[in-house]
Amino acid sequence: MNIKLISISFLLLFTTFTIRAYDNDVIKMIISFLIYNERPTSMLVPYLCWDPYQIKILVKSLCDEGIGTAYSFQYNRTEYHLQYSVIIADLDCPRTSKFMLMANQQGYFKSPYRWLLLSSNETNPILEDIEMSVDSDVVIARRINNERFIFTEAYKISEKSEIIYTKRLVWWNNDNTKANQETINKLPSKLNVISKALIPGNLLVNGKDSSKNIFLSNYGVIEDYRETKVLSARRNNLKRHTLTMANVITDSNETRKHMDDRLHLHQDSITKMSYGVVKVCFEMLNATEKLIFTHTWGYRDKNGKWQGIVDHLIKKEADLGTLTIFTQERMDAVDYIAMVGSTAVRFVFREPPLAYISNIFTLPFTGNVWLAILICVVGCAVFLYFTSKWEASMSMHPLQLDGSWADVLILIIGAVLQQGCTQEPRYAAGRCVTLILFVALTILYAAYSANIVVLLRAPSSSVRSLPDLLNSPLKLGASDFEYNRYFFKKLNDPIRKAIYDKKIAPKGKKPNYYTMEEGVEKVRKGLFAFHMELNPGYRLIQETYQEDEKCDLVEIDYINEIDPWVPGQKRSPFKDLFKINFLKIRESGLQMCLHRRLQVGKPKCSGQVATFSSVGIQDMGPAMLASLYGVLLAPAILALEITYKKLITAREMRKSLIEDQFINPYLD
């Protein structure tokens, strides 16, 4: 763009034109205008039909004030620096119309470019063909008498609307003429010395009460008629100009009829929230609203073309759209204006019972406690073994330990399981050890049983991140909206890709996409995580769940994006107006008020509601599994015992036969 302006400049510079002559007042007026802004400024003079000597005087005077001058933009300068440049043109010069039309085609009359146009007429036909939008900064300087110049702003609300002229400044020379001296004498005495100063307040200027700012410098006096220096604040009346908003409808076409009447709040809540704030913004701008509707936020199709809101904004069919999540592709196509609402799309599920996540029968005690119990039991078993050996050597009784490891093992198992044993030690040493063992295990058993009762229905807090969700027994699903299908396929980091491939859309199976009602009902039944928009989802939960079912809801963010913003056209002339008014709406509390009327937060649990809940098979799974292993192991142990008995019997028979053979020869 800058290179094109360079070509335009040199094309017109070297074209034959009539040299115009200006007095020194024009040069002083230009310098006063530039230094009045009190910000870094440089001047661009691509086309002026002045006497070369006068141009040199202008350039030298600007240089003395630290203002640079050039014929074209530097091609490598960023757009940020463009706001500090002022392009000057003389409407009375030949071929200026052609230059301005060429500059208009390249977009040089749009923000952030600034123009100072010199004219001898109040109006000029060429301005009708220039696209001077609401955010453009075009000032026309015109001589109103021999001593004064008036600066007028010119802009259009739309390309085809009429030009709006507003009075901006009045400049006059501060030479010691009688009229000017009388005006200066009426200023406060401390400002009689000509210097750069801004003098606010009510001053008597030319005998009239004026609420203007007066600026004096070595180059003249400027009266500022602006209420504020903020350009967008002075142009916030669009005079009923039509502004269009594109709205997304995904739930029901009835939303068109209930955009702001708070009916069917669970349908298209984000659309209604966006419209509520945008409607207030349009009213603040005195604009006429127009609504169009689409079914999607905006994604590229197979041919690379945009759809939905983004397509309407690119084609300039809409000025704003429904709140939209940030993506890199969209940021290249549209501008994000402001965050006028907060919503989120997340996995929501009820905390699964602890028994479904881990073996609760090992959780009552820590690992160190289990180790201490094991050492205690083994120590008692060893002591009992030696005492039973000693007792067996002293005497035997049918109910006495026979000194074998088998009897000791039976006694230990009976003590651990609180079942007892028919055989027991007969003397004091063994009985003391047995008593200590039973008392210790009885206390541990009571503590263990109490913890098990609590853990049977305790919720698990182990699922708090995406890896936990992937490795959990929870089934996953998502609301059947286009943004879910888009983001699930787009996010390709290992964890998210594994979640999609294994739990959302497994190969060979139908993807788990459900309606909002179906997904919320599955969440209520448990062991199901549903990826949904929180606002309508929580509203449905609030209406359908029991109080105790609201107490264990958990959220996990999958997309991990910031709150959505309202999108607008790229480089829209109304962008600053929208931003400022959206900020006013937010700061005044209107935005929060609208949100509270439409938004539902996470359902709160009304205290711990005591409800009866039966213990299921899954809760008792480890215990039943241990019983099953015991049942399967019992026949094998029985077979071993039978085999062992037969071996002992056969060995005794063989031993008796050998003894008989050894004794019988002597008897014979």
XYZ file of C-alpha atoms in Angstrom:
668
model
C 0.000 0.000 0.000
C 2.784 2.435 0.885
C 4.652 1.709 -2.328
C 1.465 2.448 -4.264
C 1.157 5.810 -2.549
C 4.793 6.539 -3.485
C 3.973 5.850 -7.134
C 0.885 8.065 -6.895
C 2.952 10.856 -5.333
C 5.711 10.879 -7.924
C 3.254 10.477 -10.790
C 1.513 13.658 -9.754
C 4.619 15.534 -8.650
C 6.100 15.418 -12.069
C 2.886 16.295 -13.844
C 2.599 19.866 -15.143
C 0.562 22.079 -12.823
C 0.078 25.729 -11.965
C 2.160 26.966 -9.060
C 0.084 28.570 -6.335
C 1.321 31.226 -3.969
C 0.297 31.489 -0.325
C 1.077 34.097 2.270
C 2.808 33.314 5.508
C -0.507 32.982 7.360
C -1.151 29.655 5.633
C 2.212 28.294 6.727
C 1.684 29.495 10.302
C -1.795 28.004 10.323
C -0.472 24.593 9.235
C 2.275 24.609 11.875
C -0.168 25.657 14.611
C -2.516 22.835 13.632
C 0.259 20.235 13.783
C 1.785 21.300 17.103
C -1.612 21.713 18.763
C -2.140 17.949 18.964
C 0.865 17.717 21.314
C 1.924 14.311 20.081
C 4.650 13.094 17.748
C 3.704 14.239 14.257
C 5.203 14.140 10.815
C 3.774 15.665 7.663
C 3.425 14.038 4.280
C 3.277 16.340 1.241
C 2.878 14.022 -1.742
C 1.215 16.717 -3.844
C 1.325 20.508 -3.343
C 1.299 23.022 -6.194
C 3.040 25.701 -4.189
C 6.000 27.841 -4.969
C 9.139 25.823 -4.114
C 10.371 28.652 -1.918
C 7.213 28.543 0.179
C 7.490 24.769 0.516
C 11.055 25.227 1.774
C 9.879 27.777 4.332
C 7.170 25.359 5.477
C 9.596 22.454 5.760
C 12.165 24.565 7.651
C 9.550 25.879 10.082
C 8.271 22.347 10.718
C 11.822 21.142 11.255
C 12.350 23.850 13.874
C 9.366 22.409 15.750
C 10.651 18.838 15.474
C 8.158 17.827 12.798
C 9.497 15.751 9.946
C 8.388 16.136 6.331
C 8.377 13.603 3.498
C 6.836 12.957 0.098
C 5.825 9.325 0.881
C 5.579 6.749 3.652
C 8.488 4.521 4.537
C 7.599 1.114 3.185
C 8.915 -0.723 6.258
C 7.047 1.330 8.870
C 4.473 -0.517 10.959
C 0.824 0.501 10.981
C 1.191 1.756 14.537
C 3.257 4.732 13.347
C 0.743 5.767 10.676
C -1.390 7.600 13.236
C 1.442 10.096 13.756
C 1.485 11.212 10.110
C -0.636 13.943 8.553
C -1.178 13.972 4.796
C -1.697 17.494 3.403
C -3.372 18.334 0.106
C -4.606 21.526 -1.548
C -8.066 21.123 -3.101
C -7.483 24.198 -5.255
C -4.463 22.668 -6.977
C -4.948 21.101 -10.414
C -5.074 17.297 -10.497
C -5.663 17.101 -6.726
C -8.983 15.408 -7.450
C -7.226 12.646 -9.370
C -4.686 12.221 -6.593
C -7.373 11.978 -3.920
C -9.419 9.438 -5.904
C -6.364 7.254 -6.359
C -5.559 7.548 -2.645
C -9.169 6.693 -1.821
C -8.985 3.514 -3.895
C -5.963 2.421 -1.867
C -7.782 3.059 1.432
C -5.735 6.052 2.573
C -8.792 7.919 3.869
C -9.531 5.206 6.424
C -8.197 5.055 9.954
C -5.417 5.528 11.074
C -4.484 7.981 8.279
C -4.984 11.710 9.004
C -5.628 14.387 6.373
C -5.455 18.185 6.279
C -7.177 19.546 3.181
C -6.719 23.200 2.186
C -9.729 24.703 0.442
C -11.110 28.107 -0.494
C -14.710 26.868 -0.734
C -17.114 25.611 1.915
C -17.835 22.446 -0.081
C -16.024 20.556 -2.771
C -17.635 18.012 -5.154
C -14.642 15.681 -4.965
C -15.390 14.934 -1.311
C -18.648 13.247 -2.299
C -16.653 10.473 -3.963
C -14.252 9.966 -1.049
C -14.917 7.218 1.495
C -14.558 9.221 4.707
C -15.975 6.791 7.257
C -16.857 7.436 10.891
C -13.336 6.665 12.088
C -11.579 8.772 9.441
C -9.719 11.924 10.475
C -10.202 14.399 7.624
C -9.965 18.124 8.430
C -10.690 20.908 5.910
C -8.961 24.275 6.520
C -10.685 27.281 4.907
C -9.968 31.008 5.127
C -12.979 32.934 6.422
C -11.385 36.406 6.296
C -7.978 37.987 5.988
C -7.011 36.969 9.493
C -8.875 33.783 10.315
C -9.068 30.168 9.205
C -11.737 27.672 10.206
C -11.043 23.926 10.518
C -13.967 21.648 9.743
C -14.165 17.876 10.208
C -15.797 15.880 7.422
C -17.007 12.292 7.579
C -19.741 9.972 6.392
C -21.690 7.434 8.434
C -21.829 5.129 5.426
C -20.369 5.147 1.951
C -23.577 6.442 0.376
C -24.645 8.847 3.103
C -24.251 12.601 3.084
C -21.123 14.289 4.358
C -21.366 15.527 7.933
C -19.412 18.703 8.685
C -18.552 19.705 12.264
C -16.671 22.759 13.422
C -13.360 21.833 15.003
C -10.977 24.802 15.320
C -10.593 28.464 14.482
C -7.134 29.938 13.926
C -5.990 33.536 13.670
C -2.613 35.227 13.542
C -1.311 36.679 16.784
C 0.289 39.729 15.173
C -0.236 42.960 17.033
C -3.337 43.969 15.179
C -5.910 45.827 17.206
C -8.568 43.111 17.181
C -6.199 40.282 18.039
C -4.462 42.307 20.739
C -7.793 43.009 22.446
C -8.591 39.266 22.504
C -5.189 38.340 23.906
C -5.396 41.041 26.570
C -8.572 39.457 27.889
C -6.702 36.220 28.691
C -5.226 35.659 32.175
C -2.166 37.824 32.770
C 0.154 34.912 33.293
C -0.452 33.881 29.674
C 0.282 37.255 28.043
C 3.698 35.881 27.195
C 3.330 34.027 23.927
C 4.112 30.377 24.671
C 2.737 26.909 24.107
C 0.004 26.403 26.679
C -3.476 24.930 26.921
C -5.928 27.193 28.707
C -9.213 25.510 29.709
C -12.166 27.285 31.243
C -14.767 29.922 30.447
C -13.059 32.836 28.754
C -14.376 35.991 27.201
C -13.276 35.774 23.612
C -14.386 38.537 21.242
C -16.835 39.677 23.882
C -18.755 36.367 24.058
C -18.911 33.680 26.753
C -17.173 30.632 25.328
C -16.349 27.223 26.854
C -13.430 26.621 24.550
C -9.782 25.779 24.898
C -7.433 28.516 23.748
C -3.996 27.626 22.475
C -1.333 30.276 21.883
C 1.973 29.789 20.166
C 4.478 31.738 18.126
C 2.474 30.788 15.046
C -0.977 31.964 16.076
C -3.975 31.410 18.327
C -6.305 28.393 18.109
C -9.820 28.177 19.519
C -10.878 24.558 20.039
C -14.644 23.909 19.710
C -14.490 20.186 20.429
C -16.122 18.833 23.581
C -13.532 16.060 23.694
C -10.433 15.189 21.721
C -11.512 11.555 21.381
C -12.691 11.195 17.794
C -15.064 8.292 18.371
C -16.675 10.056 21.355
C -17.669 12.966 19.076
C -19.246 10.696 16.477
C -21.369 8.364 18.585
C -24.618 9.418 16.927
C -25.170 7.329 13.820
C -28.479 9.047 13.021
C -30.506 5.804 12.738
C -28.009 4.174 10.418
C -28.764 0.462 10.063
C -26.365 -1.896 11.816
C -26.715 -5.634 11.263
C -26.054 -8.449 13.714
C -25.636 -12.074 12.619
C -27.076 -14.528 15.149
C -26.440 -18.260 15.460
C -29.424 -20.556 16.007
C -28.656 -24.179 16.836
C -31.527 -25.331 19.069
C -34.815 -24.060 17.652
C -36.122 -21.620 15.068
C -38.449 -20.310 17.780
C -35.419 -18.375 19.048
C -36.111 -15.779 16.336
C -39.314 -14.836 18.187
C -37.857 -14.872 21.698
C -34.554 -13.019 21.463
C -35.242 -10.773 24.467
C -38.439 -11.919 26.209
C -36.824 -14.534 28.536
C -38.928 -17.381 27.134
C -37.321 -20.744 26.320
C -34.119 -19.707 28.077
C -32.547 -23.129 27.616
C -32.542 -22.632 23.835
C -29.673 -20.704 22.184
C -28.720 -18.988 25.426
C -25.402 -17.628 24.128
C -27.204 -16.025 21.170
C -29.713 -14.295 23.436
C -26.956 -13.156 25.786
C -24.985 -11.629 22.906
C -28.036 -9.930 21.428
C -29.044 -8.385 24.759
C -25.745 -6.488 25.059
C -25.461 -5.620 21.353
C -29.001 -4.215 21.378
C -28.043 -1.774 24.145
C -24.919 -0.801 22.178
C -26.994 -0.057 19.060
C -29.355 2.085 21.113
C -26.438 4.053 22.580
C -25.228 4.752 19.033
C -28.712 5.802 17.893
C -28.601 3.092 15.230
C -31.329 0.954 13.718
C -30.838 -2.749 14.328
C -31.225 -5.468 11.749
C -30.994 -9.173 12.584
C -29.983 -12.005 10.306
C -29.708 -15.652 11.334
C -27.434 -18.548 10.507
C -26.872 -22.059 11.802
C -23.148 -21.961 12.488
C -20.464 -19.687 13.895
C -18.110 -19.999 10.969
C -15.853 -22.770 9.696
C -14.168 -23.459 6.396
C -15.815 -26.004 4.136
C -14.038 -28.497 1.903
C -13.425 -25.781 -0.676
C -11.865 -23.440 1.872
C -14.831 -21.054 1.898
C -16.156 -19.611 5.127
C -19.656 -20.291 6.400
C -21.970 -18.837 9.021
C -21.179 -15.652 10.924
C -17.645 -15.316 9.563
C -18.948 -15.472 6.002
C -21.492 -12.699 6.704
C -18.798 -10.506 8.250
C -16.349 -11.029 5.393
C -19.022 -10.158 2.839
C -19.958 -7.101 4.958
C -23.507 -8.374 5.279
C -23.266 -8.002 9.070
C -21.453 -5.647 11.422
C -21.372 -7.867 14.523
C -22.010 -11.500 15.366
C -22.821 -13.837 18.232
C -20.081 -14.524 20.776
C -17.425 -16.636 19.084
C -14.479 -18.659 20.382
C -11.022 -17.523 19.297
C -9.261 -19.488 16.567
C -6.225 -18.505 14.534
C -8.096 -18.829 11.237
C -10.922 -16.592 12.417
C -8.524 -13.938 13.729
C -7.155 -13.602 10.207
C -10.652 -13.118 8.789
C -12.481 -11.000 11.387
C -11.748 -8.663 14.296
C -12.747 -9.587 17.828
C -14.401 -6.516 19.361
C -15.173 -7.155 23.028
C -16.101 -9.791 25.572
C -19.749 -9.137 26.301
C -20.559 -12.466 27.898
C -19.043 -15.453 29.584
C -19.825 -19.037 28.822
C -17.833 -22.230 28.535
C -17.934 -25.653 26.932
C -16.647 -28.361 29.261
C -16.974 -31.974 30.314
C -19.482 -32.259 33.165
C -19.948 -35.443 35.184
C -20.886 -36.681 38.625
C -18.012 -37.803 40.771
C -17.915 -41.609 40.477
C -18.067 -43.659 43.712
C -14.654 -44.452 45.102
C -15.320 -48.161 44.696
C -15.446 -47.701 40.910
C -12.010 -46.137 40.771
C -9.947 -48.146 43.266
C -10.094 -51.105 45.651
C -11.690 -49.605 48.760
C -10.762 -52.649 50.873
C -7.137 -51.554 50.874
C -7.823 -47.850 51.567
C -8.789 -47.810 55.306
C -5.130 -48.107 56.334
C -2.021 -46.579 54.866
C 0.801 -48.684 53.540
C 2.835 -48.243 56.737
C -0.080 -49.455 58.886
C -0.532 -52.518 56.707
C 3.184 -53.238 57.017
C 3.058 -52.873 60.804
C 0.076 -55.261 61.003
C 1.925 -57.801 58.860
C 5.044 -57.622 61.061
C 2.924 -57.990 64.212
C 1.053 -61.033 62.877
C 4.227 -62.733 61.627
C 5.960 -62.070 64.960
C 3.056 -63.585 66.895
C 3.007 -66.564 64.535
C 6.709 -67.264 65.091
C 6.359 -66.966 68.880
C 3.306 -69.252 68.862
C 5.196 -71.807 66.801
C 8.017 -72.070 69.351
C 5.657 -72.117 72.340
C 3.489 -74.811 70.727
C 6.615 -76.873 70.058
C 7.586 -76.614 73.716
C 4.061 -77.433 74.928
C 3.905 -80.500 72.625
C 7.146 -81.795 74.163
C 5.706 -81.416 77.652
C 2.271 -83.004 77.116
C -0.485 -83.351 74.523
C -4.214 -82.634 74.575
C -6.812 -83.011 71.771
C -7.470 -79.237 71.776
C -3.818 -78.295 72.064
C -1.537 -77.013 69.299
C 0.594 -79.881 68.090
C 3.647 -77.693 67.387
C 3.241 -77.640 63.577
C 3.067 -74.612 61.281
C -0.338 -75.775 60.054
C -1.971 -75.356 63.451
C -0.289 -71.993 63.971
C -1.513 -70.827 60.526
C -5.104 -71.860 61.291
C -4.987 -69.969 64.594
C -3.586 -66.822 62.935
C -6.201 -66.877 60.161
C -8.960 -67.288 62.728
C -7.633 -64.332 64.703
C -7.322 -62.073 61.659
C -10.833 -62.904 60.451
C -12.276 -62.750 63.974
C -13.431 -66.375 63.737
C -11.377 -68.057 66.475
C -9.916 -71.588 66.461
C -10.712 -74.874 68.284
C -7.044 -75.451 69.051
C -5.203 -73.109 71.361
C -2.127 -72.976 73.602
C -2.417 -74.657 77.053
C 0.265 -72.747 78.941
C 0.630 -69.110 80.016
C 3.256 -68.021 77.470
C 1.258 -69.075 74.416
C -2.034 -67.802 75.866
C -0.568 -64.327 76.543
C 0.561 -64.054 72.945
C -2.839 -65.264 71.716
C -4.660 -62.752 73.941
C -2.536 -59.821 72.740
C -3.041 -60.895 69.120
C -6.845 -61.121 69.428
C -7.171 -57.803 71.286
C -5.005 -55.941 68.763
C -6.799 -57.429 65.761
C -10.232 -56.716 67.292
C -9.380 -53.004 67.609
C -8.014 -52.913 64.062
C -11.094 -54.744 62.801
C -13.408 -52.150 64.362
C -11.453 -49.281 62.783
C -11.323 -51.089 59.454
C -15.076 -51.769 59.416
C -15.908 -48.136 60.228
C -13.750 -46.879 57.367
C -15.222 -49.382 54.930
C -18.766 -48.183 55.669
C -17.734 -44.602 54.823
C -15.734 -45.534 51.738
C -18.505 -47.657 50.213
C -20.483 -44.552 49.164
C -17.708 -41.962 49.190
C -17.200 -40.023 45.910
C -13.837 -40.142 44.235
C -11.804 -36.968 43.687
C -9.287 -38.695 41.464
C -10.755 -37.454 38.119
C -9.666 -33.826 37.835
C -7.706 -33.604 34.574
C -7.818 -34.877 31.015
C -5.364 -37.766 31.665
C -7.522 -38.809 34.646
C -10.596 -38.668 32.420
C -8.891 -40.795 29.772
C -7.856 -43.486 32.272
C -11.116 -43.479 34.247
C -14.008 -45.932 33.789
C -16.275 -43.021 32.758
C -17.939 -43.119 29.369
C -17.724 -39.899 27.338
C -20.095 -38.074 25.040
C -20.657 -34.607 23.591
C -23.571 -32.366 22.606
C -24.414 -32.666 18.947
C -23.230 -29.205 17.832
C -20.837 -28.250 15.074
C -18.322 -26.582 17.386
C -17.861 -29.884 19.257
C -17.178 -31.804 16.065
C -14.770 -29.066 14.934
C -12.693 -28.806 18.111
C -12.587 -32.551 18.787
C -11.024 -33.099 15.377
C -8.789 -30.033 15.425
C -7.058 -30.515 18.812
C -4.354 -33.075 18.100
C -2.181 -33.210 21.202
C -1.743 -36.841 22.418
C -4.135 -36.731 25.377
C -7.008 -34.999 23.557
C -6.550 -37.129 20.453
C -6.636 -40.301 22.588
C -9.825 -39.115 24.310
C -11.495 -38.528 20.954
C -10.271 -41.730 19.312
C -10.952 -44.033 22.281
C -13.961 -42.582 24.041
C -15.769 -40.093 21.796
C -15.524 -41.657 18.343
C -14.007 -45.159 18.545
C -13.212 -46.729 15.205
C -16.005 -48.886 13.856
C -18.586 -47.362 16.207
C -21.018 -44.484 16.025
C -19.598 -41.278 17.581
C -21.049 -40.451 20.977
C -22.962 -37.277 20.133
C -26.243 -36.699 21.965
C -28.893 -34.061 22.392
C -28.668 -31.899 25.499
C -31.529 -33.768 27.165
C -30.011 -37.191 26.479
C -26.555 -36.168 27.676
C -27.788 -34.564 30.901
C -29.853 -37.654 31.702
C -26.821 -39.895 31.200
C -24.822 -37.662 33.540
C -27.553 -38.026 36.164
C -27.316 -41.823 36.043
C -23.578 -41.602 36.713
C -20.321 -42.829 35.180
C -20.787 -40.551 32.164
C -19.025 -37.292 31.237
C -20.865 -34.988 28.826
C -19.129 -32.205 26.855
C -21.672 -29.392 26.704
C -22.217 -25.651 26.906
C -22.540 -24.942 30.616
C -25.339 -22.388 30.631
C -28.142 -24.414 28.977
C -26.772 -27.620 30.482
C -26.854 -26.304 34.029
C -30.315 -24.846 33.483
C -31.573 -28.298 32.490
C -29.774 -29.880 35.467
C -31.339 -27.307 37.796
C -34.795 -28.251 36.525
C -34.480 -32.050 36.434
C -31.998 -33.222 39.109
C -32.732 -34.077 42.729
C -30.914 -31.994 45.346
C -28.485 -34.756 46.289
C -27.644 -35.295 42.612
C -26.332 -31.715 42.311
C -23.732 -32.101 45.055
C -21.047 -34.012 43.168
C -20.890 -32.293 39.757
C -17.378 -31.794 38.366
C -16.124 -29.799 35.343
C -13.055 -30.455 33.203
C -12.018 -28.014 30.474
C -11.233 -29.750 27.197
C -10.909 -26.866 24.711
C -8.929 -24.654 27.123
C -9.896 -21.379 25.458
C -10.591 -17.930 26.879
C -14.138 -16.584 27.020
C -15.627 -15.890 23.572
C -15.761 -12.350 22.137
C -18.141 -10.587 19.779
C -16.688 -10.703 16.233
C -16.879 -7.810 13.788
C -15.774 -6.902 10.284
C -12.066 -6.631 9.642
C -11.059 -2.949 9.967
C -14.656 -1.860 10.446
C -15.110 1.940 10.724
C -17.402 1.314 13.717
C -14.865 -0.797 15.628
C -13.816 1.927 18.085
C -17.421 2.976 18.633
C -18.375 -0.602 19.448
C -15.421 -1.081 21.798
C -16.040 2.121 23.750
C -19.760 1.479 24.158
C -19.256 -2.163 25.131
C -16.852 -0.995 27.830
C -19.424 1.531 29.049
C -22.066 -1.186 29.196
C -19.749 -3.398 31.194
C -18.593 -0.672 33.597
C -22.134 0.555 34.244
C -23.302 -2.903 35.342
C -25.774 -3.417 32.494
C -23.807 -6.355 31.173
C -23.850 -8.120 34.551
C -27.566 -7.394 34.901
C -28.320 -8.968 31.516
C -26.170 -11.985 32.316
C -27.904 -12.649 35.601
C -31.239 -12.619 33.824
C -30.102 -15.203 31.298
C -27.234 -17.170 32.799
C -27.363 -20.096 35.224
C -24.308 -20.927 37.278
C -23.225 -24.302 38.559
C -26.090 -25.774 40.628
C -25.393 -25.456 44.322
C -25.985 -28.295 46.730
C -28.532 -27.280 49.406
C -26.636 -28.865 52.288
C -25.800 -32.527 52.615
C -29.121 -34.237 51.945
C -29.356 -37.606 53.739
C -30.436 -40.166 51.169
C -30.491 -43.960 51.223
C -28.267 -45.657 48.713
C -27.926 -49.411 48.371
C -24.542 -51.039 48.001
C -24.152 -52.545 44.552
C -22.159 -55.404 43.150
C -19.490 -53.002 41.898
C -18.973 -51.745 45.452
C -18.454 -55.255 46.769
C -16.454 -56.356 43.758
C -13.087 -56.996 45.492
C -14.758 -58.934 48.335
C -16.803 -61.039 45.940
C -13.740 -61.597 43.800
C -11.808 -62.816 46.843
C -14.685 -65.175 47.678
C -14.672 -66.471 44.104
C -10.949 -67.089 44.250
C -11.483 -68.929 47.537
C -14.206 -71.124 46.042
C -11.986 -71.962 43.070
C -8.985 -72.608 45.300
C -10.863 -74.853 47.755
C -11.137 -77.892 45.411
C -7.458 -77.620 44.559
C -6.527 -77.519 48.246
C -8.901 -80.443 48.893
C -7.227 -82.444 46.145
C -3.822 -81.628 47.630
C -4.979 -82.712 51.070
C -6.377 -85.984 49.707
C -3.172 -86.620 47.806
C -1.133 -85.771 50.884
C -3.290 -88.142 52.992
C -2.856 -90.943 50.513
C 0.881 -90.404 50.412
C 1.089 -90.513 54.212
C -1.089 -93.614 54.330
C 0.960 -95.342 51.644
C 4.186 -94.438 53.426
C 2.874 -95.843 56.737
C 1.727 -99.043 55.036
C 5.051 -99.464 53.365
C 6.788 -98.877 56.672
C 4.625 -101.450 58.436
C 5.284 -104.042 55.747
C 9.004 -103.537 56.113
C 8.724 -103.965 59.870
C 6.631 -107.100 59.463
C 9.175 -108.593 57.095
C 11.950 -107.795 59.531
C 10.176 -109.349 62.542
C 8.523 -112.416 60.919
C 11.764 -114.345 60.142
C 12.606 -114.421 63.871
C 9.121 -115.536 64.766
C 9.291 -118.384 62.330
